[in-house]
C-alpha cells in the first residue's frame, strides 16, 4: 500500500533514474551472490564426488585388509605345512613343504588379486622365506629378515604397523602362533595405486601423511581412520583448477557474467542519462526559467535528440512570437503614454494660461509692473520647456531648472508661503531622468499639500547611489503638508490607479506607468507619510548618462 502510494505520486526523471540504479545494484549483488553460491555448490559437488570415490576405495581396502587378517589367523592356526616347516626334515621334504605353503598363499593372492607379500618365519628351524610373490625389493626383504625378532616381540599382532625401510613406506601385519610367524607386507605405493587412477591434476598427490604448504588452488581430501576403519589415514591433494578446467571456466563465466551485465547496464544507464535524461532535464530547467526577459538564445540548444530538438525549435518560435508581440505592445504603450503626456500637457496649457492671465490682470490693476515682467519671463521659460519636451528622458539640470521656474511662478502667485530646499549630488550633473517626473511630484505636493494658513515646505534630494555595484539615482521628495490619506496610500501600495472618472489624480498614476515602461522590474518607488507629518516620495532609478545632444538619450 505504501509502495503504491509512493509510485502514484508525481516524480522527476532523476527519481526514476535513482530507483533504476538502486535496482541495478540490488540485482548485481543478488547475481553475484547466486553466482558464488552456484560456484561453491558445483565445487562442493565435484569434491564430494571425489571424496565418495576415495571412501568407496577405502571401504574396499578395509575389507581386503580384514580378509588378509582372517587369512593370516586361519593359516597360522590350521595350516599343517607351517607346522611341518617348523620341524626338522630332509631337504627334499623341506622343498615339498615350502611348495605346499607357497601354494596356499599363492592361491589366496590369485583369488584376491593383491600385491601383498607374505613372509613366513619359524623359531624351531630358524627358517625365513617368502611364501608368495615378492613385491618388495630384496634389500628391504633382508631388512625384515634381520629384524624379524624385534617385529615378533614388539608388535601387537592385532594392528597393522607403518614402518619406513630405505625411504619406502610399508604396512606390515605380524601374526605369531606356536613358534610360527607370518608377516604380511605391502608398500604404501601399492596400497594407493588404485587411487592413482583418479584424476587429481598435475600438482595433485596422494599420501598417508598430511601434506604441508598446499597452494590455494589445491583442495585436500582426508579419509581419516575413524571414518574408514583403516589402520591409517589417506590424504588426497586435488589440483582443482587442473582437474576441473572446463568447470572452472564455467565458474569464471558464471562469476563474470553478472559483472559484465552490471557494467553494460551501468553504461546503458549513463548513456540514457546523458543522451535522454540530461537533455530533458535541461529543457525542463530552461522552461522553468522562461520569463519576460528570456531570449530565444536561452532556449535554442541542439541536444542531438530529434524530439527534444523539435520541441526546442517550436519553443523558440513561440518565444520569438511572444517577444515580437511584447515589442509591439511596448511600442503601443509608449505611443499611448505619449498621447497621455500630450493630453496632460494640453490639460495644463489652458488651465495654466487662464491662471497666468488672471494674475497678470490683477498685477496690472495694482500697477506692479516689475512682478509682471518677472512672471512673464518665468512663464515663457516654463511653457517653452513644457512644449519642447517630447522625449522619454531629459537632462536632470534642465528638469531642476524647470521645477525652479514652476516654484517661482507659484511664489509670485501665493507669496512667501512656499519654501523649497534642494540637495543635489554633483555626480549627477550629466544624468538623465524621465521627462517631467520631478515636476509631477512637486506639483502634486503643492496641489494637495499647500494652504495659505500653514504654507508648504518642500525638500528635494537627488543623490547618486551604488546598489550591487550598479549606479542609481536616489530621489526623495518630502513636504510638511497633510500627507497622503490612508485610501490613497493603500492604492499606491497595491500599484492601483488613482485617476478618477473626471480625470483627477492623473499625474502620479501616469508617472508610475511611465516608470514601468522605462524601467521594467528595475526601479523602486514608495509613497509614505513622515513621522512628523507630511508626505514622502522615494524613488531609486537606474543611472543614465547624457551623451551628445538631447536627441541621443531617447529610449525609442
Coordinates of C-alpha atoms in Angstrom, one line a residue:
X1 CA 0.0 0.0 0.0
X2 CA 2.8 2.3 0.9
X3 CA 4.7 1.4 -2.3
X4 CA 1.6 2.1 -4.4
X5 CA 1.2 5.5 -2.6
X6 CA 4.9 6.3 -3.5
X7 CA 4.6 5.2 -7.1
X8 CA 1.3 7.0 -7.6
X9 CA 2.9 10.4 -6.8
X10 CA 4.5 12.5 -9.4
X11 CA 8.3 12.2 -9.6
X12 CA 11.1 13.6 -11.7
X13 CA 13.2 11.6 -14.2
X14 CA 16.0 11.9 -11.6
X15 CA 13.9 9.9 -9.1
X16 CA 13.2 7.1 -11.6
X17 CA 16.9 7.1 -12.6
X18 CA 17.9 6.7 -9.0
X19 CA 15.3 3.9 -8.5
X20 CA 16.7 2.1 -11.6
X21 CA 20.2 2.5 -10.3
X22 CA 19.3 1.0 -6.9
X23 CA 17.5 -1.9 -8.6
X24 CA 20.6 -2.5 -10.8
X25 CA 22.9 -2.5 -7.8
X26 CA 20.4 -4.9 -6.0
X27 CA 20.2 -7.2 -9.0
X28 CA 24.0 -7.2 -9.3
X29 CA 24.5 -8.1 -5.7
X30 CA 21.9 -10.9 -5.9
X31 CA 23.5 -12.1 -9.1
X32 CA 27.0 -12.2 -7.6
X33 CA 25.6 -13.9 -4.5
X34 CA 23.8 -16.5 -6.6
X35 CA 26.9 -16.9 -8.8
X36 CA 29.2 -17.5 -5.8
X37 CA 26.7 -19.9 -4.3
X38 CA 26.4 -21.8 -7.7
X39 CA 30.2 -22.0 -8.0
X40 CA 30.5 -23.2 -4.4
X41 CA 27.8 -25.8 -5.0
X42 CA 29.4 -27.1 -8.2
X43 CA 32.8 -27.2 -6.5
X44 CA 31.4 -29.0 -3.4
X45 CA 29.6 -31.5 -5.7
X46 CA 32.8 -32.3 -7.5
X47 CA 34.8 -32.6 -4.4
X48 CA 32.1 -34.7 -2.8
X49 CA 32.2 -37.0 -5.9
X50 CA 36.0 -37.4 -5.4
X51 CA 35.5 -37.9 -1.7
X52 CA 32.9 -40.6 -2.3
X53 CA 35.2 -42.4 -4.7
X54 CA 38.0 -42.3 -2.2
X55 CA 35.8 -43.6 0.6
X56 CA 34.5 -46.4 -1.6
X57 CA 38.1 -47.4 -2.3
X58 CA 38.9 -47.1 1.4
X59 CA 36.0 -49.3 2.4
X60 CA 37.1 -51.9 -0.2
X61 CA 40.6 -51.7 1.1
X62 CA 39.4 -52.1 4.6
X63 CA 37.5 -55.2 3.6
X64 CA 40.6 -56.5 1.8
X65 CA 42.8 -56.0 4.8
X66 CA 40.3 -57.7 7.1
X67 CA 40.3 -60.5 4.7
X68 CA 44.1 -60.7 4.9
X69 CA 43.9 -60.7 8.7
X70 CA 41.4 -63.6 8.7
X71 CA 43.5 -65.5 6.2
X72 CA 46.6 -65.0 8.4
X73 CA 44.9 -66.1 11.5
X74 CA 43.3 -69.1 9.8
X75 CA 46.5 -70.2 8.1
X76 CA 48.8 -69.9 11.1
X77 CA 46.5 -71.9 13.3
X78 CA 45.3 -74.6 10.9
X79 CA 47.8 -74.9 8.1
X80 CA 49.8 -78.2 8.6
X81 CA 52.5 -77.1 6.2
X82 CA 53.6 -74.4 8.6
X83 CA 53.7 -77.0 11.4
X84 CA 55.9 -79.3 9.3
X85 CA 58.1 -76.3 8.3
X86 CA 58.8 -75.7 12.0
X87 CA 60.1 -79.3 12.4
X88 CA 63.4 -80.7 11.2
X89 CA 63.2 -82.6 8.0
X90 CA 65.2 -83.6 5.0
X91 CA 65.9 -81.1 2.2
X92 CA 63.5 -82.9 -0.1
X93 CA 60.8 -82.8 2.4
X94 CA 61.6 -79.2 3.1
X95 CA 61.2 -78.3 -0.5
X96 CA 57.9 -80.1 -0.7
X97 CA 56.7 -78.4 2.4
X98 CA 57.7 -75.0 1.1
X99 CA 55.9 -75.6 -2.1
X100 CA 52.8 -76.6 -0.2
X101 CA 52.9 -73.5 1.9
X102 CA 53.6 -71.3 -1.1
X103 CA 50.6 -72.9 -2.9
X104 CA 48.3 -71.8 -0.1
X105 CA 49.5 -68.2 -0.2
X106 CA 49.6 -68.1 -4.0
X107 CA 46.1 -69.3 -4.2
X108 CA 44.9 -66.5 -1.9
X109 CA 47.0 -64.0 -3.9
X110 CA 45.5 -65.2 -7.1
X111 CA 41.9 -65.2 -5.8
X112 CA 42.1 -61.7 -4.3
X113 CA 44.5 -60.1 -6.8
X114 CA 46.5 -58.5 -4.0
X115 CA 50.0 -57.1 -4.1
X116 CA 50.6 -58.3 -0.6
X117 CA 53.9 -60.0 0.2
X118 CA 53.6 -62.9 2.7
X119 CA 56.7 -63.9 4.7
X120 CA 57.0 -66.9 7.0
X121 CA 59.4 -67.5 9.9
X122 CA 59.8 -70.5 12.2
X123 CA 61.6 -70.4 15.5
X124 CA 62.2 -74.2 15.7
X125 CA 64.1 -74.5 12.4
X126 CA 65.0 -70.8 12.0
X127 CA 63.6 -70.6 8.5
X128 CA 62.6 -67.2 6.9
X129 CA 61.2 -67.4 3.5
X130 CA 58.8 -65.7 1.1
X131 CA 55.5 -67.6 0.9
X132 CA 54.2 -65.7 -2.1
X133 CA 55.3 -63.4 -4.9
X134 CA 57.7 -61.0 -3.5
X135 CA 56.6 -57.4 -4.3
X136 CA 59.3 -55.7 -2.2
X137 CA 62.9 -55.0 -3.1
X138 CA 65.4 -57.7 -1.9
X139 CA 67.2 -55.2 0.3
X140 CA 64.0 -54.5 2.1
X141 CA 63.4 -58.2 2.3
X142 CA 66.7 -58.7 4.0
X143 CA 65.9 -55.9 6.4
X144 CA 62.8 -57.7 7.5
X145 CA 64.6 -61.0 7.8
X146 CA 67.3 -59.5 10.0
X147 CA 64.8 -57.7 12.3
X148 CA 62.2 -60.5 12.5
X149 CA 62.8 -61.0 16.2
X150 CA 62.1 -57.3 17.0
X151 CA 58.9 -57.4 15.0
X152 CA 57.9 -60.6 16.6
X153 CA 58.5 -59.4 20.1
X154 CA 57.4 -55.7 19.9
X155 CA 54.5 -55.7 17.5
X156 CA 50.9 -56.0 18.6
X157 CA 49.6 -58.6 16.2
X158 CA 46.2 -57.1 16.4
X159 CA 47.3 -53.9 14.5
X160 CA 48.9 -53.0 11.2
X161 CA 52.2 -51.2 11.7
X162 CA 53.6 -48.5 9.4
X163 CA 57.4 -48.7 9.0
X164 CA 60.0 -46.9 6.8
X165 CA 62.6 -49.1 5.1
X166 CA 65.1 -47.5 2.9
X167 CA 62.9 -44.4 2.3
X168 CA 59.9 -46.6 1.4
X169 CA 56.8 -46.7 3.5
X170 CA 55.3 -50.1 4.3
X171 CA 52.4 -51.5 6.2
X172 CA 53.0 -54.8 7.9
X173 CA 50.8 -57.2 9.8
X174 CA 52.7 -59.7 12.0
X175 CA 50.9 -62.9 13.3
X176 CA 52.7 -65.2 15.8
X177 CA 51.5 -68.5 17.0
X178 CA 53.4 -71.5 18.5
X179 CA 56.8 -70.5 17.2
X180 CA 55.4 -69.7 13.8
X181 CA 55.3 -66.2 12.4
X182 CA 53.5 -64.9 9.3
X183 CA 54.2 -61.3 8.1
X184 CA 52.0 -59.6 5.5
X185 CA 53.9 -56.7 3.9
X186 CA 52.6 -54.1 1.4
X187 CA 54.1 -50.8 0.3
X188 CA 52.2 -47.6 0.6
X189 CA 52.6 -47.1 -3.1
X190 CA 50.8 -50.4 -3.8
X191 CA 48.1 -49.5 -1.4
X192 CA 47.5 -46.2 -3.1
X193 CA 48.0 -47.5 -6.6
X194 CA 44.2 -47.8 -7.4
X195 CA 43.8 -44.1 -6.3
X196 CA 46.4 -43.1 -8.8
X197 CA 43.8 -43.8 -11.4
X198 CA 41.8 -40.8 -10.1
X199 CA 42.4 -37.6 -12.0
X200 CA 43.8 -35.3 -9.2
X201 CA 45.7 -32.9 -11.5
X202 CA 49.3 -32.2 -12.3
X203 CA 50.1 -30.8 -8.9
X204 CA 47.9 -33.3 -7.0
X205 CA 49.3 -36.1 -4.9
X206 CA 48.3 -39.0 -2.6
X207 CA 50.0 -39.9 0.6
X208 CA 49.5 -41.5 4.0
X209 CA 50.9 -38.4 5.7
X210 CA 49.2 -34.9 5.8
X211 CA 50.9 -32.7 3.2
X212 CA 52.1 -29.2 4.0
X213 CA 52.2 -25.9 2.1
X214 CA 49.3 -26.5 -0.2
X215 CA 48.5 -23.9 -2.9
X216 CA 45.3 -22.0 -2.9
X217 CA 44.0 -24.0 -5.9
X218 CA 44.6 -27.3 -4.2
X219 CA 41.8 -28.9 -2.2
X220 CA 42.8 -31.6 0.5
X221 CA 40.5 -34.6 0.9
X222 CA 41.2 -36.6 4.1
X223 CA 39.9 -40.1 4.6
X224 CA 40.6 -40.5 8.3
X225 CA 40.9 -43.8 10.0
X226 CA 38.0 -43.2 12.3
X227 CA 35.7 -43.0 9.3
X228 CA 37.2 -45.6 7.1
X229 CA 38.2 -48.1 9.9
X230 CA 41.6 -48.4 8.2
X231 CA 44.7 -48.5 10.3
X232 CA 45.9 -45.3 8.6
X233 CA 44.7 -42.0 7.2
X234 CA 44.7 -41.3 3.5
X235 CA 45.3 -37.8 2.2
X236 CA 44.5 -36.8 -1.4
X237 CA 45.5 -33.3 -2.5
X238 CA 43.4 -32.4 -5.6
X239 CA 44.6 -29.7 -8.0
X240 CA 41.1 -28.4 -8.6
X241 CA 41.9 -25.9 -11.3
X242 CA 43.7 -28.6 -13.4
X243 CA 41.2 -31.4 -12.8
X244 CA 38.1 -29.3 -13.5
X245 CA 39.3 -27.0 -16.2
X246 CA 36.0 -26.8 -18.1
X247 CA 34.1 -26.5 -14.9
X248 CA 36.4 -23.8 -13.6
X249 CA 36.0 -21.9 -16.9
X250 CA 32.2 -22.2 -16.4
X251 CA 32.5 -21.0 -12.8
X252 CA 34.6 -18.0 -14.1
X253 CA 31.9 -17.4 -16.7
X254 CA 29.2 -17.5 -14.1
X255 CA 31.1 -15.0 -11.9
X256 CA 31.9 -12.7 -14.8
X257 CA 28.5 -12.6 -16.5
X258 CA 26.7 -10.7 -13.7
X259 CA 29.6 -8.2 -13.6
X260 CA 29.6 -7.7 -17.3
X261 CA 25.8 -7.3 -17.2
X262 CA 26.1 -4.8 -14.4
X263 CA 28.8 -2.8 -16.3
X264 CA 26.8 -2.9 -19.6
X265 CA 23.7 -1.9 -17.7
X266 CA 25.5 0.9 -16.0
X267 CA 27.0 2.1 -19.3
X268 CA 23.5 2.0 -20.8
X269 CA 22.0 3.9 -17.9
X270 CA 24.8 6.5 -18.1
X271 CA 24.2 6.7 -21.8
X272 CA 20.4 7.2 -21.3
X273 CA 21.1 9.7 -18.6
X274 CA 23.5 11.8 -20.8
X275 CA 21.5 11.4 -24.0
X276 CA 18.0 11.5 -22.7
X277 CA 17.6 12.3 -19.1
X278 CA 20.0 15.3 -19.0
X279 CA 18.6 16.9 -22.2
X280 CA 15.1 16.6 -20.9
X281 CA 16.2 18.0 -17.5
X282 CA 18.0 20.9 -19.2
X283 CA 14.9 21.5 -21.3
X284 CA 12.7 21.5 -18.2
X285 CA 15.1 23.9 -16.5
X286 CA 15.0 26.2 -19.4
X287 CA 11.2 26.1 -19.5
X288 CA 11.0 26.9 -15.8
X289 CA 13.3 29.9 -16.2
X290 CA 11.3 31.4 -19.1
X291 CA 10.1 35.0 -18.2
X292 CA 9.7 38.3 -20.0
X293 CA 13.5 38.7 -20.2
X294 CA 14.2 35.3 -21.7
X295 CA 15.6 35.4 -25.3
X296 CA 15.4 32.7 -27.9
X297 CA 19.1 32.1 -27.4
X298 CA 18.4 31.0 -23.9
X299 CA 16.1 28.2 -25.3
X300 CA 17.7 27.2 -28.6
X301 CA 20.1 24.3 -27.9
X302 CA 20.8 21.3 -30.0
X303 CA 20.7 18.1 -27.9
X304 CA 21.1 15.6 -30.7
X305 CA 17.7 14.0 -30.0
X306 CA 15.1 14.6 -32.7
X307 CA 12.1 15.0 -30.4
X308 CA 13.8 17.4 -28.0
X309 CA 15.4 19.5 -30.8
X310 CA 11.9 19.7 -32.4
X311 CA 10.5 20.9 -29.1
X312 CA 13.3 23.4 -28.8
X313 CA 12.6 24.7 -32.3
X314 CA 8.9 25.0 -31.6
X315 CA 9.5 26.7 -28.2
X316 CA 12.0 29.1 -29.8
X317 CA 9.4 30.0 -32.4
X318 CA 6.7 30.6 -29.7
X319 CA 9.2 32.7 -27.7
X320 CA 10.1 34.7 -30.8
X321 CA 6.5 35.4 -31.5
X322 CA 5.9 36.3 -27.8
X323 CA 8.8 38.7 -27.8
X324 CA 7.7 40.2 -31.1
X325 CA 4.2 40.7 -29.6
X326 CA 5.8 42.1 -26.5
X327 CA 7.8 44.6 -28.5
X328 CA 4.7 45.7 -30.4
X329 CA 2.8 46.0 -27.2
X330 CA 5.7 48.0 -25.7
X331 CA 5.7 50.5 -28.6
X332 CA 1.9 50.7 -28.4
X333 CA 2.1 51.6 -24.7
X334 CA 4.8 54.1 -25.4
X335 CA 2.7 55.7 -28.0
X336 CA -0.3 55.6 -25.6
X337 CA 1.8 57.3 -22.9
X338 CA 3.0 59.9 -25.3
X339 CA -0.6 60.6 -26.1
X340 CA -1.4 60.7 -22.4
X341 CA 1.5 63.0 -21.8
X342 CA 0.4 65.3 -24.6
X343 CA -3.1 65.1 -23.2
X344 CA -1.7 66.1 -19.8
X345 CA 0.2 69.0 -21.3
X346 CA -2.9 70.0 -23.2
X347 CA -4.8 70.0 -19.9
X348 CA -2.1 72.1 -18.3
X349 CA -1.9 74.7 -21.0
X350 CA -5.4 76.2 -21.0
X351 CA -5.6 76.0 -17.2
X352 CA -2.2 77.5 -16.8
X353 CA -2.9 80.2 -19.4
X354 CA -6.0 81.3 -17.5
X355 CA -4.2 81.4 -14.2
X356 CA -1.3 83.4 -15.7
X357 CA -3.7 85.9 -17.5
X358 CA -5.7 86.3 -14.3
X359 CA -2.5 87.0 -12.3
X360 CA -1.2 89.5 -14.9
X361 CA -4.6 91.3 -14.9
X362 CA -4.5 91.6 -11.2
X363 CA -1.0 93.0 -11.2
X364 CA -1.9 95.5 -13.9
X365 CA -4.6 96.8 -11.7
X366 CA -2.1 97.3 -8.9
X367 CA 0.4 98.6 -11.4
X368 CA 3.0 96.1 -10.2
X369 CA 5.0 96.1 -13.5
X370 CA 8.2 94.6 -12.1
X371 CA 6.4 91.4 -11.0
X372 CA 4.5 91.3 -14.3
X373 CA 7.9 91.4 -16.1
X374 CA 9.3 88.6 -13.9
X375 CA 6.2 86.5 -14.1
X376 CA 6.1 86.9 -17.9
X377 CA 9.7 85.7 -18.3
X378 CA 9.2 82.7 -15.9
X379 CA 6.0 81.7 -17.6
X380 CA 7.7 82.0 -21.0
X381 CA 10.6 79.7 -19.9
X382 CA 8.2 77.3 -18.2
X383 CA 5.9 76.9 -21.2
X384 CA 8.8 76.8 -23.7
X385 CA 10.3 73.8 -21.8
X386 CA 6.9 72.1 -21.4
X387 CA 6.2 72.4 -25.1
X388 CA 9.6 71.3 -26.2
X389 CA 9.7 68.1 -24.1
X390 CA 8.9 65.2 -26.4
X391 CA 11.5 62.6 -25.3
X392 CA 11.3 59.9 -22.6
X393 CA 14.4 61.3 -20.8
X394 CA 15.6 64.9 -20.1
X395 CA 18.8 66.2 -18.6
X396 CA 18.5 66.4 -14.8
X397 CA 19.8 70.0 -14.6
X398 CA 17.1 71.2 -17.1
X399 CA 14.4 69.3 -15.1
X400 CA 15.6 71.1 -11.9
X401 CA 15.5 74.5 -13.6
X402 CA 12.0 73.7 -14.9
X403 CA 11.0 73.0 -11.3
X404 CA 12.6 76.2 -10.1
X405 CA 10.7 78.2 -12.7
X406 CA 7.5 76.5 -11.7
X407 CA 8.1 77.2 -8.0
X408 CA 9.0 80.9 -8.7
X409 CA 5.7 81.2 -10.5
X410 CA 3.9 79.7 -7.5
X411 CA 5.7 82.1 -5.1
X412 CA 4.6 85.1 -7.2
X413 CA 1.1 83.6 -7.0
X414 CA 1.0 82.6 -3.3
X415 CA 3.7 84.8 -1.8
X416 CA 6.4 83.5 0.5
X417 CA 4.3 80.6 1.8
X418 CA 6.3 78.2 -0.3
X419 CA 9.7 77.0 1.0
X420 CA 11.9 74.9 -1.3
X421 CA 15.2 73.1 -0.4
X422 CA 17.3 71.3 -2.9
X423 CA 20.1 68.8 -2.2
X424 CA 21.9 67.9 -5.4
X425 CA 24.8 65.5 -5.9
X426 CA 27.3 67.0 -8.4
X427 CA 28.0 63.5 -9.7
X428 CA 24.5 63.7 -11.3
X429 CA 25.4 66.7 -13.4
X430 CA 25.2 64.6 -16.7
X431 CA 22.3 62.4 -15.5
X432 CA 19.1 61.8 -17.4
X433 CA 15.7 61.3 -15.7
X434 CA 12.2 60.7 -17.1
X435 CA 10.8 63.9 -18.5
X436 CA 8.5 66.0 -16.1
X437 CA 8.8 63.2 -13.4
X438 CA 10.2 65.5 -10.8
X439 CA 7.8 68.3 -11.8
X440 CA 4.9 65.9 -11.4
X441 CA 5.9 65.1 -7.8
X442 CA 6.5 68.7 -6.8
X443 CA 3.3 69.9 -8.5
X444 CA 1.3 67.1 -6.7
X445 CA 2.8 68.2 -3.4
X446 CA 1.7 71.9 -3.9
X447 CA -1.7 70.9 -5.3
X448 CA -2.6 68.6 -2.4
X449 CA -0.5 70.0 0.4
X450 CA -0.5 73.8 0.2
X451 CA -2.6 76.0 2.4
X452 CA -2.3 79.8 3.0
X453 CA -2.6 79.2 6.7
X454 CA 0.4 76.8 7.0
X455 CA 2.2 77.2 3.7
X456 CA 4.3 74.4 2.4
X457 CA 7.9 73.3 2.8
X458 CA 9.3 71.1 0.0
X459 CA 12.6 69.2 0.4
X460 CA 14.0 67.6 -2.9
X461 CA 17.1 65.4 -2.5
X462 CA 19.0 64.0 -5.5
X463 CA 21.9 61.6 -4.8
X464 CA 23.9 59.0 -6.7
X465 CA 23.9 55.6 -5.0
X466 CA 25.7 52.3 -5.8
X467 CA 23.5 49.2 -5.4
X468 CA 25.1 45.8 -6.1
X469 CA 27.9 47.7 -7.9
X470 CA 25.5 49.4 -10.2
X471 CA 24.8 53.2 -10.2
X472 CA 21.4 54.5 -9.3
X473 CA 19.7 57.9 -8.9
X474 CA 18.1 58.3 -5.5
X475 CA 15.1 60.8 -5.5
X476 CA 13.4 61.9 -2.3
X477 CA 10.6 64.5 -2.2
X478 CA 9.3 65.4 1.3
X479 CA 6.9 68.1 2.5
X480 CA 5.2 69.2 5.7
X481 CA 1.6 69.1 4.4
X482 CA -1.2 66.9 5.5
X483 CA 0.3 63.8 3.8
X484 CA -1.4 61.0 1.9
X485 CA -4.8 59.7 3.0
X486 CA -5.0 56.0 4.1
X487 CA -7.1 55.3 1.0
X488 CA -4.5 56.8 -1.3
X489 CA -1.6 55.0 0.4
X490 CA -3.4 51.7 0.1
X491 CA -3.9 52.1 -3.6
X492 CA -0.3 53.3 -4.1
X493 CA 1.0 50.3 -2.1
X494 CA -1.0 47.9 -4.4
X495 CA 0.0 49.9 -7.5
X496 CA -3.6 50.7 -8.3
X497 CA -4.6 53.7 -10.5
X498 CA -5.5 56.9 -8.7
X499 CA -7.2 58.5 -11.7
X500 CA -10.9 59.3 -11.2
X501 CA -13.6 59.4 -13.8
X502 CA -13.3 63.2 -14.0
X503 CA -9.6 63.0 -14.8
X504 CA -8.2 64.0 -11.3
X505 CA -5.0 62.3 -9.9
X506 CA -3.7 61.6 -13.4
X507 CA -0.2 62.9 -12.6
X508 CA 1.0 60.2 -10.1
X509 CA -0.7 57.3 -11.9
X510 CA 0.8 58.5 -15.2
X511 CA 4.3 58.7 -13.6
X512 CA 4.1 55.2 -12.2
X513 CA 3.0 53.7 -15.5
X514 CA 5.8 55.5 -17.3
X515 CA 8.4 54.1 -14.9
X516 CA 7.0 50.6 -15.5
X517 CA 7.6 51.1 -19.2
X518 CA 11.0 52.8 -18.9
X519 CA 12.5 50.6 -16.1
X520 CA 10.6 47.3 -16.2
X521 CA 11.3 45.5 -12.9
X522 CA 14.4 47.7 -12.4
X523 CA 13.3 50.6 -10.2
X524 CA 11.9 51.3 -6.8
X525 CA 9.3 53.8 -5.7
X526 CA 7.5 54.2 -2.4
X527 CA 4.9 56.5 -1.0
X528 CA 4.5 57.1 2.7
X529 CA 3.9 59.7 5.4
X530 CA 6.6 61.2 7.6
X531 CA 6.5 60.5 11.3
X532 CA 6.5 64.3 11.9
X533 CA 3.8 64.9 9.3
X534 CA 3.7 65.4 5.6
X535 CA 4.2 63.1 2.6
X536 CA 7.3 61.4 1.4
X537 CA 8.0 60.0 -2.1
X538 CA 11.1 57.9 -2.5
X539 CA 12.4 56.6 -5.9
X540 CA 15.5 54.7 -6.9
X541 CA 16.1 54.8 -10.7
X542 CA 18.9 53.3 -12.8
X543 CA 21.5 55.9 -13.7
X544 CA 21.6 57.1 -17.3
X545 CA 24.3 59.5 -18.6
X546 CA 23.8 62.2 -21.2
X547 CA 25.7 61.6 -24.5
X548 CA 25.8 64.2 -27.2
X549 CA 22.8 66.5 -27.8
X550 CA 19.4 65.9 -26.3
X551 CA 18.2 63.8 -29.3
X552 CA 20.6 60.9 -28.3
X553 CA 19.0 60.0 -25.0
X554 CA 15.7 58.7 -26.2
X555 CA 14.9 55.1 -25.4
X556 CA 12.8 54.6 -28.6

